[in-house]
PDB file of C-alpha atoms in Angstrom:
ATOM      1  CA  MET A   1       7.952  -4.061  -3.015  1.00 42.00           C
ATOM      2  CA  THR A   2       8.832  -1.545  -5.706  1.00 44.00           C
ATOM      3  CA  ASP A   3       7.109   1.701  -6.565  1.00 46.00           C
ATOM      4  CA  SER A   4       4.612   1.580  -9.381  1.00 71.00           C
ATOM      5  CA  HIS A   5       2.423   4.239 -10.938  1.00 85.00           C
ATOM      6  CA  ASN A   6      -0.287   3.779  -8.260  1.00 92.00           C
ATOM      7  CA  LEU A   7       1.638   2.820  -5.101  1.00 95.00           C
ATOM      8  CA  ARG A   8       4.028   4.857  -2.932  1.00 94.00           C
ATOM      9  CA  PRO A   9       5.529   4.358   0.538  1.00 95.00           C
ATOM     10  CA  ILE A  10       4.787   7.097   3.057  1.00 95.00           C
ATOM     11  CA  GLY A  11       6.662   7.388   6.344  1.00 94.00           C
ATOM     12  CA  VAL A  12       4.345   8.284   9.216  1.00 95.00           C
ATOM     13  CA  THR A  13       5.233   9.476  12.703  1.00 94.00           C
ATOM     14  CA  LEU A  14       2.470  10.041  15.255  1.00 94.00           C
ATOM     15  CA  ALA A  15       2.695  12.120  18.418  1.00 92.00           C
ATOM     16  CA  ALA A  16       0.511  12.178  21.505  1.00 89.00           C
ATOM     17  CA  ARG A  17      -0.516  15.441  23.072  1.00 86.00           C
ATOM     18  CA  GLU A  18      -1.803  15.415  26.641  1.00 85.00           C
ATOM     19  CA  HIS A  19      -4.319  18.028  27.645  1.00 79.00           C
ATOM     20  CA  ARG A  20      -6.810  18.634  30.432  1.00 81.00           C
ATOM     21  CA  ILE A  21     -10.533  19.021  29.904  1.00 77.00           C
ATOM     22  CA  GLN A  22     -12.440  20.118  33.005  1.00 82.00           C
ATOM     23  CA  GLY A  23      -9.935  18.401  35.276  1.00 82.00           C
ATOM     24  CA  PHE A  24      -9.683  15.193  33.216  1.00 84.00           C
ATOM     25  CA  ARG A  25      -6.594  14.204  31.294  1.00 82.00           C
ATOM     26  CA  ALA A  26      -7.022  13.307  27.655  1.00 78.00           C
ATOM     27  CA  THR A  27      -4.602  12.127  25.019  1.00 81.00           C
ATOM     28  CA  GLN A  28      -5.044  13.507  21.541  1.00 84.00           C
ATOM     29  CA  TRP A  29      -3.083  11.903  18.720  1.00 90.00           C
ATOM     30  CA  GLN A  30      -1.833  13.789  15.700  1.00 92.00           C
ATOM     31  CA  VAL A  31       0.365  13.168  12.708  1.00 94.00           C
ATOM     32  CA  ALA A  32       3.759  14.622  13.600  1.00 93.00           C
ATOM     33  CA  SER A  33       5.234  13.999  10.147  1.00 92.00           C
ATOM     34  CA  LEU A  34       4.524  12.478   6.742  1.00 92.00           C
ATOM     35  CA  ALA A  35       7.410  11.793   4.412  1.00 89.00           C
ATOM     36  CA  PRO A  36       7.332  10.251   0.938  1.00 87.00           C
ATOM     37  CA  GLY A  37       9.729   7.327   0.758  1.00 85.00           C
ATOM     38  CA  GLY A  38       9.166   5.767   4.134  1.00 75.00           C
ATOM     39  CA  GLN A  39      11.136   7.916   6.591  1.00 84.00           C
ATOM     40  CA  GLY A  40       9.206   7.664   9.868  1.00 85.00           C
ATOM     41  CA  ASP A  41       8.170   5.390  12.721  1.00 91.00           C
ATOM     42  CA  ALA A  42       5.891   3.398  10.385  1.00 93.00           C
ATOM     43  CA  THR A  43       5.766   2.963   6.628  1.00 95.00           C
ATOM     44  CA  LEU A  44       2.335   2.826   5.032  1.00 95.00           C
ATOM     45  CA  TRP A  45       1.646   2.252   1.342  1.00 96.00           C
ATOM     46  CA  LEU A  46      -0.553   4.863  -0.326  1.00 96.00           C
ATOM     47  CA  GLN A  47      -2.378   3.132  -3.162  1.00 96.00           C
ATOM     48  CA  LEU A  48      -4.395   5.070  -5.731  1.00 96.00           C
ATOM     49  CA  THR A  49      -7.415   3.379  -7.290  1.00 94.00           C
ATOM     50  CA  MET A  50      -9.457   4.186 -10.371  1.00 93.00           C
ATOM     51  CA  THR A  51     -12.702   4.208  -8.379  1.00 93.00           C
ATOM     52  CA  GLU A  52     -11.501   7.046  -6.125  1.00 94.00           C
ATOM     53  CA  ARG A  53     -10.375   9.471  -8.860  1.00 94.00           C
ATOM     54  CA  ALA A  54     -13.212  11.938  -8.179  1.00 94.00           C
ATOM     55  CA  ALA A  55     -12.312  11.964  -4.467  1.00 95.00           C
ATOM     56  CA  TYR A  56      -8.644  12.630  -5.272  1.00 95.00           C
ATOM     57  CA  ARG A  57      -9.617  15.529  -7.555  1.00 94.00           C
ATOM     58  CA  PHE A  58     -11.928  16.949  -4.868  1.00 94.00           C
ATOM     59  CA  ASN A  59      -9.123  16.730  -2.294  1.00 96.00           C
ATOM     60  CA  LEU A  60      -6.533  18.358  -4.567  1.00 95.00           C
ATOM     61  CA  ALA A  61      -8.945  21.142  -5.544  1.00 94.00           C
ATOM     62  CA  SER A  62      -9.777  21.934  -1.909  1.00 92.00           C
ATOM     63  CA  GLY A  63      -6.888  24.381  -1.576  1.00 89.00           C
ATOM     64  CA  ASN A  64      -5.572  22.432   1.430  1.00 95.00           C
ATOM     65  CA  PRO A  65      -5.056  18.803   0.289  1.00 97.00           C
ATOM     66  CA  ARG A  66      -4.905  16.246   3.091  1.00 97.00           C
ATOM     67  CA  LEU A  67      -3.820  12.676   3.668  1.00 97.00           C
ATOM     68  CA  PHE A  68      -5.808  10.542   6.095  1.00 97.00           C
ATOM     69  CA  VAL A  69      -4.221   7.943   8.379  1.00 97.00           C
ATOM     70  CA  ARG A  70      -6.239   5.122   9.950  1.00 96.00           C
ATOM     71  CA  ALA A  71      -4.810   4.719  13.454  1.00 94.00           C
ATOM     72  CA  GLY A  72      -6.698   1.979  15.296  1.00 89.00           C
ATOM     73  CA  PHE A  73     -10.011   2.133  17.077  1.00 88.00           C
ATOM     74  CA  ALA A  74     -11.371   5.411  18.437  1.00 79.00           C
ATOM     75  CA  GLY A  75     -10.422   5.896  22.080  1.00 77.00           C
ATOM     76  CA  GLY A  76      -7.571   3.392  21.929  1.00 79.00           C
ATOM     77  CA  PRO A  77      -3.857   3.781  21.391  1.00 83.00           C
ATOM     78  CA  ALA A  78      -2.973   5.159  17.988  1.00 89.00           C
ATOM     79  CA  GLU A  79      -1.142   2.830  15.640  1.00 92.00           C
ATOM     80  CA  PRO A  80      -1.000   3.741  11.948  1.00 94.00           C
ATOM     81  CA  THR A  81      -2.411   0.919   9.816  1.00 95.00           C
ATOM     82  CA  ALA A  82      -3.468   2.525   6.509  1.00 96.00           C
ATOM     83  CA  ILE A  83      -3.326   5.797   4.571  1.00 97.00           C
ATOM     84  CA  THR A  84      -5.535   7.332   1.889  1.00 97.00           C
ATOM     85  CA  ALA A  85      -5.952  10.520  -0.120  1.00 97.00           C
ATOM     86  CA  SER A  86      -9.725   9.942  -0.370  1.00 96.00           C
ATOM     87  CA  GLN A  87     -12.059  11.680   2.069  1.00 95.00           C
ATOM     88  CA  ASP A  88     -14.699   9.083   1.163  1.00 95.00           C
ATOM     89  CA  VAL A  89     -12.488   6.221   2.326  1.00 96.00           C
ATOM     90  CA  ALA A  90     -11.583   8.138   5.489  1.00 95.00           C
ATOM     91  CA  ALA A  91     -15.289   8.693   6.214  1.00 94.00           C
ATOM     92  CA  ASP A  92     -15.929   4.951   5.832  1.00 94.00           C
ATOM     93  CA  TRP A  93     -13.158   4.261   8.345  1.00 94.00           C
ATOM     94  CA  MET A  94     -14.727   6.694  10.821  1.00 92.00           C
ATOM     95  CA  ASP A  95     -18.124   5.050  10.326  1.00 91.00           C
ATOM     96  CA  GLY A  96     -16.429   1.824  11.429  1.00 87.00           C
ATOM     97  CA  GLU A  97     -15.329   3.458  14.703  1.00 87.00           C
ATOM     98  CA  GLN A  98     -11.761   3.841  13.480  1.00 91.00           C
ATOM     99  CA  GLN A  99      -9.595   6.732  14.602  1.00 92.00           C
ATOM    100  CA  VAL A 100      -8.633   8.835  11.565  1.00 95.00           C
ATOM    101  CA  LEU A 101      -5.904  11.445  11.712  1.00 95.00           C
ATOM    102  CA  GLU A 102      -5.231  13.942   8.954  1.00 96.00           C
ATOM    103  CA  ALA A 103      -2.248  15.962   7.855  1.00 96.00           C
ATOM    104  CA  ALA A 104      -1.257  18.261   5.038  1.00 96.00           C
ATOM    105  CA  MET A 105      -0.421  16.351   1.870  1.00 96.00           C
ATOM    106  CA  PRO A 106       3.249  16.744   0.890  1.00 94.00           C
ATOM    107  CA  LEU A 107       3.767  18.541  -2.423  1.00 94.00           C
ATOM    108  CA  ALA A 108       5.525  15.505  -3.927  1.00 93.00           C
ATOM    109  CA  ILE A 109       2.402  13.403  -3.289  1.00 94.00           C
ATOM    110  CA  GLN A 110       0.147  16.097  -4.784  1.00 95.00           C
ATOM    111  CA  ILE A 111       2.243  16.060  -7.963  1.00 94.00           C
ATOM    112  CA  TRP A 112       2.193  12.251  -8.085  1.00 95.00           C
ATOM    113  CA  ILE A 113      -1.626  12.181  -7.747  1.00 95.00           C
ATOM    114  CA  GLU A 114      -1.957  14.855 -10.460  1.00 95.00           C
ATOM    115  CA  ALA A 115       0.188  12.671 -12.757  1.00 94.00           C
ATOM    116  CA  TYR A 116      -1.988   9.638 -11.928  1.00 94.00           C
ATOM    117  CA  LEU A 117      -5.143  11.600 -12.823  1.00 94.00           C
ATOM    118  CA  ALA A 118      -3.518  12.850 -16.042  1.00 93.00           C
ATOM    119  CA  ARG A 119      -2.527   9.298 -16.989  1.00 91.00           C
ATOM    120  CA  HIS A 120      -5.910   7.698 -16.220  1.00 88.00           C
ATOM    121  CA  GLY A 121      -8.258  10.606 -16.883  1.00 83.00           C
ATOM    122  CA  GLU A 122     -10.747  12.244 -14.623  1.00 78.00           C
ATOM    123  CA  ALA A 123     -13.547  10.153 -13.201  1.00 66.00           C
ATOM    124  CA  PRO A 124     -16.647  10.287 -15.395  1.00 66.00           C
ATOM    125  CA  ALA A 125     -19.425  12.506 -14.102  1.00 59.00           C
ATOM    126  CA  GLU A 126     -22.033  10.440 -12.343  1.00 59.00           C
ATOM    127  CA  GLU A 127     -25.518  10.714 -13.747  1.00 56.00           C
ATOM    128  CA  ARG A 128     -28.507  10.456 -11.495  1.00 55.00           C
ATOM    129  CA  LYS A 129     -30.607   7.426 -12.163  1.00 55.00           C
ATOM    130  CA  LYS A 130     -34.365   7.422 -12.067  1.00 53.00           C
ATOM    131  CA  LYS A 131     -35.960   5.443  -9.299  1.00 57.00           C
ATOM    132  CA  ARG A 132     -38.694   4.243 -11.610  1.00 58.00           C
ATOM    133  CA  LYS A 133     -39.596   4.537 -15.262  1.00 58.00           C
ATOM    134  CA  GLY A 134     -41.111   7.906 -16.023  1.00 56.00           C
ATOM    135  CA  ALA A 135     -40.177   9.425 -12.679  1.00 55.00           C
ATOM    136  CA  GLY A 136     -39.448  13.123 -12.898  1.00 53.00           C
ATOM    137  CA  ARG A 137     -41.463  13.640 -16.073  1.00 52.00           C
ATOM    138  CA  ALA A 138     -44.715  15.519 -16.293  1.00 54.00           C
ATOM    139  CA  ARG A 139     -47.473  13.128 -17.237  1.00 50.00           C
ATOM    140  CA  GLU A 140     -50.081  14.026 -19.784  1.00 51.00           C
ATOM    141  CA  MET A 141     -53.591  13.936 -18.444  1.00 52.00           C
ATOM    142  CA  ASP A 142     -56.607  13.023 -20.600  1.00 52.00           C
ATOM    143  CA  THR A 143     -59.140  15.834 -20.697  1.00 49.00           C
TER     144      THR A 143
END
């Protein structure tokens, strides 16, 4: 598979950290490294989509851009299966009981996403829709 304007390989390495909580052992997984180009224990493909442009902009503007790695079901062993730059997608994964790990977004990926947004434009501002005709308007009363 070759790189295109909306698809990049990202090398991911996870690490387990053992810690004790009130006498119980717990394993906490974290992203040990992210590397553009596929250098890592697993290679995931980061795909940018037009529908997530607002989420990418929000992430980049946060001051601390993140990438989110889906790593199997919560409470189970961590195995990286997908990656996204959208907090909305990551939230959907968590709603599905998936374990989501996050890490700082490499500068090269930030620049690539900025170029994608420049090429395709910012997402249009969403307008609120009325629930019913006339809702939100003052009605004239007969006197």
